[in-house]
Tab-separated table of C-alpha atoms in Angstrom:
chain	number	residue	atom	x	y	z
I	8	MET	CA	-6.200	13.580	18.174
I	9	THR	CA	-4.022	14.157	14.722
I	10	GLY	CA	-4.499	17.974	14.269
I	11	ARG	CA	-5.573	20.844	15.256
I	12	HIS	CA	-8.540	22.927	16.551
I	13	LEU	CA	-8.955	26.283	15.675
I	14	ALA	CA	-11.240	28.372	17.779
I	15	GLY	CA	-14.690	29.844	16.640
I	16	GLY	CA	-16.819	26.464	15.900
I	17	ALA	CA	-16.592	23.410	15.955
I	18	PRO	CA	-14.488	21.206	13.317
I	19	VAL	CA	-15.678	19.790	10.358
I	20	ILE	CA	-14.616	16.384	10.960
I	21	ALA	CA	-14.042	15.285	14.797
I	22	LEU	CA	-13.128	11.237	14.595
I	23	HIS	CA	-12.786	9.681	18.457
I	24	GLN	CA	-11.743	6.397	18.656
I	25	VAL	CA	-13.127	5.455	15.678
I	26	ALA	CA	-12.661	2.029	14.486
I	27	LYS	CA	-14.210	-0.605	12.045
I	28	SER	CA	-14.180	-4.572	12.158
I	29	TYR	CA	-16.267	-6.364	9.694
I	30	PRO	CA	-17.315	-10.074	11.523
I	31	GLY	CA	-15.402	-12.684	10.332
I	32	PRO	CA	-14.454	-15.721	10.469
I	33	PRO	CA	-11.478	-14.798	10.724
I	34	LEU	CA	-12.565	-10.976	12.366
I	35	VAL	CA	-10.871	-8.193	10.064
I	36	GLU	CA	-9.889	-5.302	11.750
I	37	ALA	CA	-10.323	-2.746	8.758
I	38	LEU	CA	-9.259	0.420	10.422
I	39	GLN	CA	-7.961	0.429	13.859
I	40	PRO	CA	-8.654	3.448	16.379
I	41	VAL	CA	-8.601	6.955	15.018
I	42	ASP	CA	-8.604	9.861	16.559
I	43	LEU	CA	-8.900	12.987	13.048
I	44	LEU	CA	-9.684	16.955	13.707
I	45	VAL	CA	-9.853	18.837	9.839
I	46	ASP	CA	-11.433	21.992	10.697
I	47	ARG	CA	-13.199	24.364	8.695
I	48	GLY	CA	-10.392	25.227	5.865
I	49	ASP	CA	-8.932	22.548	5.395
I	50	TYR	CA	-6.408	20.980	2.490
I	51	LEU	CA	-6.127	16.942	4.020
I	52	ALA	CA	-4.539	14.035	2.691
I	53	ILE	CA	-5.081	10.565	3.720
I	54	VAL	CA	-1.978	9.111	2.385
I	55	GLY	CA	-1.764	4.790	1.156
I	56	PRO	CA	-0.896	2.127	0.154
I	57	SER	CA	-3.763	-0.342	-1.163
I	58	GLY	CA	-5.152	-2.118	1.321
I	59	SER	CA	-4.115	0.434	3.853
I	60	GLY	CA	-7.251	1.359	4.734
I	61	LYS	CA	-8.136	4.575	2.779
I	62	SER	CA	-11.136	2.840	1.421
I	63	THR	CA	-12.771	1.897	4.615
I	64	LEU	CA	-12.398	5.880	6.266
I	65	LEU	CA	-13.256	7.492	3.302
I	66	ASN	CA	-16.090	5.035	3.362
I	67	LEU	CA	-16.955	6.388	6.877
I	68	LEU	CA	-15.969	10.097	6.345
I	69	GLY	CA	-18.732	10.042	4.103
I	70	LEU	CA	-21.690	8.217	5.766
I	71	LEU	CA	-21.814	5.746	3.272
I	72	ASP	CA	-21.123	3.386	6.563
I	73	ARG	CA	-20.780	2.933	10.449
I	74	PRO	CA	-18.390	2.822	12.299
I	75	THR	CA	-17.899	-0.286	14.650
I	76	THR	CA	-16.833	1.707	17.275
I	77	GLY	CA	-16.327	5.163	18.061
I	78	ARG	CA	-17.750	9.014	17.653
I	79	TYR	CA	-17.972	10.690	13.934
I	80	GLU	CA	-19.629	14.237	14.826
I	81	LEU	CA	-19.937	16.481	11.573
I	82	SER	CA	-19.903	19.991	11.719
I	83	GLY	CA	-20.462	19.269	15.639
I	84	THR	CA	-22.982	16.711	14.880
I	85	ASP	CA	-23.037	13.330	16.339
I	86	THR	CA	-23.596	11.206	12.998
I	87	ALA	CA	-24.669	7.710	15.417
I	88	THR	CA	-27.892	9.718	16.732
I	89	PHE	CA	-29.334	9.676	12.741
I	90	GLY	CA	-31.030	6.680	11.388
I	91	GLU	CA	-29.970	5.737	7.652
I	92	SER	CA	-32.668	8.834	5.844
I	93	GLU	CA	-31.386	11.053	7.861
I	94	ARG	CA	-27.739	10.330	7.321
I	95	THR	CA	-28.957	9.844	3.041
I	96	ALA	CA	-30.111	12.714	3.752
I	97	LEU	CA	-27.321	14.518	6.192
I	98	ARG	CA	-24.602	13.304	3.829
I	99	GLY	CA	-26.215	15.024	0.665
I	100	ARG	CA	-26.289	18.019	2.353
I	101	ARG	CA	-22.868	18.481	3.904
I	102	ILE	CA	-20.800	15.938	1.779
I	103	GLY	CA	-19.996	16.616	-1.472
I	104	PHE	CA	-18.017	13.502	-3.478
I	105	VAL	CA	-15.119	13.395	-6.573
I	106	PHE	CA	-14.558	9.858	-7.427
I	107	GLN	CA	-12.031	8.770	-9.645
I	108	ALA	CA	-14.417	7.206	-12.133
I	109	PHE	CA	-16.326	10.345	-11.708
I	110	HIS	CA	-19.526	8.617	-11.652
I	111	LEU	CA	-21.939	10.565	-14.108
I	112	ILE	CA	-25.205	9.964	-15.752
I	113	PRO	CA	-24.259	9.241	-19.176
I	114	TYR	CA	-27.454	10.019	-20.559
I	115	ARG	CA	-27.761	13.445	-18.693
I	116	THR	CA	-26.136	16.972	-19.758
I	117	ALA	CA	-23.564	18.623	-17.328
I	118	THR	CA	-25.605	20.604	-16.137
I	119	GLU	CA	-28.532	17.680	-15.911
I	120	ASN	CA	-26.113	15.889	-13.428
I	121	VAL	CA	-24.828	18.911	-10.987
I	122	ALA	CA	-28.314	19.166	-10.483
I	123	LEU	CA	-29.537	16.062	-8.920
I	124	ALA	CA	-26.915	16.264	-6.435
I	125	GLN	CA	-29.733	19.359	-5.062
I	126	LEU	CA	-32.983	16.643	-4.551
I	127	TYR	CA	-31.657	17.259	-1.632
I	128	VAL	CA	-31.162	20.753	-1.158
I	129	THR	CA	-34.168	22.103	-2.842
I	130	THR	CA	-37.021	20.519	-4.941
I	131	ARG	CA	-37.921	23.518	-7.090
I	132	ARG	CA	-36.071	22.110	-10.266
I	133	GLY	CA	-35.909	25.737	-12.443
I	134	GLU	CA	-33.604	26.644	-8.783
I	135	ARG	CA	-31.758	23.234	-9.480
I	136	ALA	CA	-30.745	24.015	-13.168
I	137	ALA	CA	-29.593	27.585	-12.499
I	138	ALA	CA	-27.262	26.482	-8.798
I	139	ALA	CA	-26.083	23.743	-11.440
I	140	ARG	CA	-25.254	26.256	-14.412
I	141	GLN	CA	-23.108	28.558	-12.185
I	142	ALA	CA	-21.167	25.654	-10.232
I	143	LEU	CA	-20.142	24.527	-13.907
I	144	ARG	CA	-18.535	28.066	-14.387
I	145	ARG	CA	-17.037	27.794	-11.704
I	146	VAL	CA	-15.038	24.935	-12.527
I	147	GLY	CA	-14.216	25.876	-16.441
I	148	LEU	CA	-17.636	24.299	-17.693
I	149	GLY	CA	-19.942	27.688	-18.926
I	150	HIS	CA	-19.223	26.197	-22.466
I	151	ARG	CA	-20.114	22.368	-22.375
I	152	LEU	CA	-23.496	22.964	-20.237
I	153	ASP	CA	-25.100	20.629	-22.257
I	154	ALA	CA	-23.049	18.570	-23.347
I	155	LEU	CA	-22.888	14.393	-21.969
I	156	PRO	CA	-20.173	12.902	-20.517
I	157	THR	CA	-19.691	10.403	-23.222
I	158	THR	CA	-18.576	13.621	-25.589
I	159	MET	CA	-16.338	14.884	-23.217
I	160	SER	CA	-12.735	14.912	-22.007
I	161	GLY	CA	-11.553	13.128	-19.083
I	162	GLY	CA	-10.711	16.118	-17.555
I	163	GLU	CA	-13.850	17.565	-18.231
I	164	ARG	CA	-15.626	14.984	-16.957
I	165	GLN	CA	-13.904	15.745	-13.335
I	166	ARG	CA	-14.214	19.137	-13.000
I	167	VAL	CA	-18.709	18.036	-14.087
I	168	ALA	CA	-17.752	15.849	-10.828
I	169	ILE	CA	-16.077	18.532	-8.744
I	170	ALA	CA	-18.978	20.916	-9.887
I	171	ARG	CA	-21.451	18.299	-8.647
I	172	ALA	CA	-19.372	18.021	-5.702
I	173	LEU	CA	-19.393	22.093	-4.834
I	174	VAL	CA	-22.963	23.049	-5.896
I	175	ASN	CA	-24.546	22.355	-2.084
I	176	ALA	CA	-21.883	24.723	-0.810
I	177	PRO	CA	-21.526	21.446	1.674
I	178	ASP	CA	-18.631	21.794	4.785
I	179	LEU	CA	-16.531	19.165	3.493
I	180	VAL	CA	-15.522	17.825	-0.151
I	181	LEU	CA	-13.980	14.569	-0.535
I	182	CYS	CA	-11.711	13.318	-3.363
I	183	ASP	CA	-11.097	10.049	-3.437
I	184	GLU	CA	-8.046	9.239	-5.919
I	185	PRO	CA	-9.209	11.950	-7.592
I	186	THR	CA	-6.490	12.087	-10.810
I	187	GLY	CA	-6.297	7.986	-10.836
I	188	ASN	CA	-8.100	8.113	-13.810
I	189	LEU	CA	-5.974	11.093	-15.547
I	190	ASP	CA	-3.306	11.934	-17.584
I	191	SER	CA	-0.592	13.434	-15.576
I	192	THR	CA	-1.078	17.247	-17.840
I	193	THR	CA	-4.820	16.542	-16.701
I	194	ALA	CA	-4.158	15.446	-13.140
I	195	ALA	CA	-2.329	19.068	-12.622
I	196	SER	CA	-4.618	20.884	-14.274
I	197	VAL	CA	-7.681	18.635	-11.677
I	198	MET	CA	-5.531	19.291	-8.821
I	199	ASP	CA	-4.491	23.770	-9.764
I	200	LEU	CA	-8.490	23.003	-9.667
I	201	ILE	CA	-9.521	21.444	-6.357
I	202	GLU	CA	-6.336	24.195	-5.043
I	203	GLU	CA	-8.086	27.652	-6.219
I	204	LEU	CA	-11.206	25.516	-4.720
I	205	HIS	CA	-9.474	25.767	-1.273
I	206	THR	CA	-8.398	28.889	-0.908
I	207	ASP	CA	-11.874	30.389	-1.841
I	208	GLY	CA	-12.258	28.450	1.337
I	209	VAL	CA	-14.023	25.143	0.579
I	210	THR	CA	-12.815	22.394	3.474
I	211	VAL	CA	-10.875	19.364	0.861
I	212	VAL	CA	-9.654	16.041	2.021
I	213	VAL	CA	-8.179	13.793	-0.803
I	214	ILE	CA	-7.690	10.444	-0.206
I	215	THR	CA	-4.871	9.115	-2.554
I	216	HIS	CA	-2.254	6.596	-2.992
I	217	ASP	CA	-0.123	8.925	-5.028
I	218	PRO	CA	2.673	11.168	-3.235
I	219	THR	CA	2.466	13.822	-5.944
I	220	VAL	CA	-1.196	14.765	-5.436
I	221	ALA	CA	-0.709	14.705	-1.432
I	222	ALA	CA	1.527	16.674	-1.486
I	223	ARG	CA	-0.480	19.730	-2.808
I	224	ALA	CA	-1.723	19.548	0.642
I	225	GLY	CA	-1.580	21.408	3.657
I	226	ARG	CA	-1.570	18.628	5.676
I	227	ARG	CA	-1.150	15.316	5.278
I	228	VAL	CA	-1.260	11.814	7.485
I	229	THR	CA	-0.769	8.409	6.832
I	230	ILE	CA	-2.501	5.308	6.625
I	231	ARG	CA	-0.948	1.268	6.762
I	232	ASP	CA	-3.078	-1.953	8.263
I	233	GLY	CA	-5.160	0.765	9.174
I	234	ARG	CA	-3.306	3.087	11.564
I	235	LEU	CA	-3.290	6.319	10.747
I	236	ALA	CA	-0.591	8.546	11.717
I	237	GLU	CA	0.416	12.635	10.844
I	238	ASP	CA	3.657	13.456	9.218
I	239	PRO	CA	6.001	14.366	11.915
I	240	THR	CA	6.648	17.638	10.008
I	241	GLU	CA	3.304	18.666	9.876
I	242	ALA	CA	2.604	17.469	13.214
I	243	GLN	CA	4.913	19.784	14.398
I	244	ALA	CA	3.939	23.264	12.066
I	245	HIS	CA	0.681	22.634	13.924
I	246	ALA	CA	2.056	21.663	17.462
């Protein structure tokens, strides 16, 4: 089992021999059987080149796809027992996403973009807006609450995306190449923010091909040809 488990509750992520294949011909085994534990408060980087299985693993962790075999428990909940509508609601409540391409609605303000993430948490529009503003202030965008994404820099748009990921106080924040569309200076500031959030107790998993981004994490595992392995130094530290 890659990782560790601390006493006092279920890990946020528990993968038990999780694998993913796509029917052919030819059959594509995108992810070999994986065991992985991520405890609450962990900061994990999953590192691998293009075609290594990173996207497949991201989709499984984010409940965007189902494994072919194995079991995925999210905060102690066996996700295999849920239908699609239940999985969608579980994803909305417990997982925040930060994507390389931001995925913001261009004609909605920063506050509106963040508020939309709360549809599975509260139906009260006023409560959604207040929580969205608070999340934006948390990431340093209190002065841009009513700005449209088209008027924002790349760094500001990624901060909106991070605020959207945080607004529901999720169990897990998944970051997919979060600095891929940013210059080096802006990328460093975004990673500083992610590090601050982790320090505040947020459980973070970053999926990246960039060793500089991966180096910021407390734990690192490598994925290659669909196989996952913890870095030897990390494995010794968490033994």
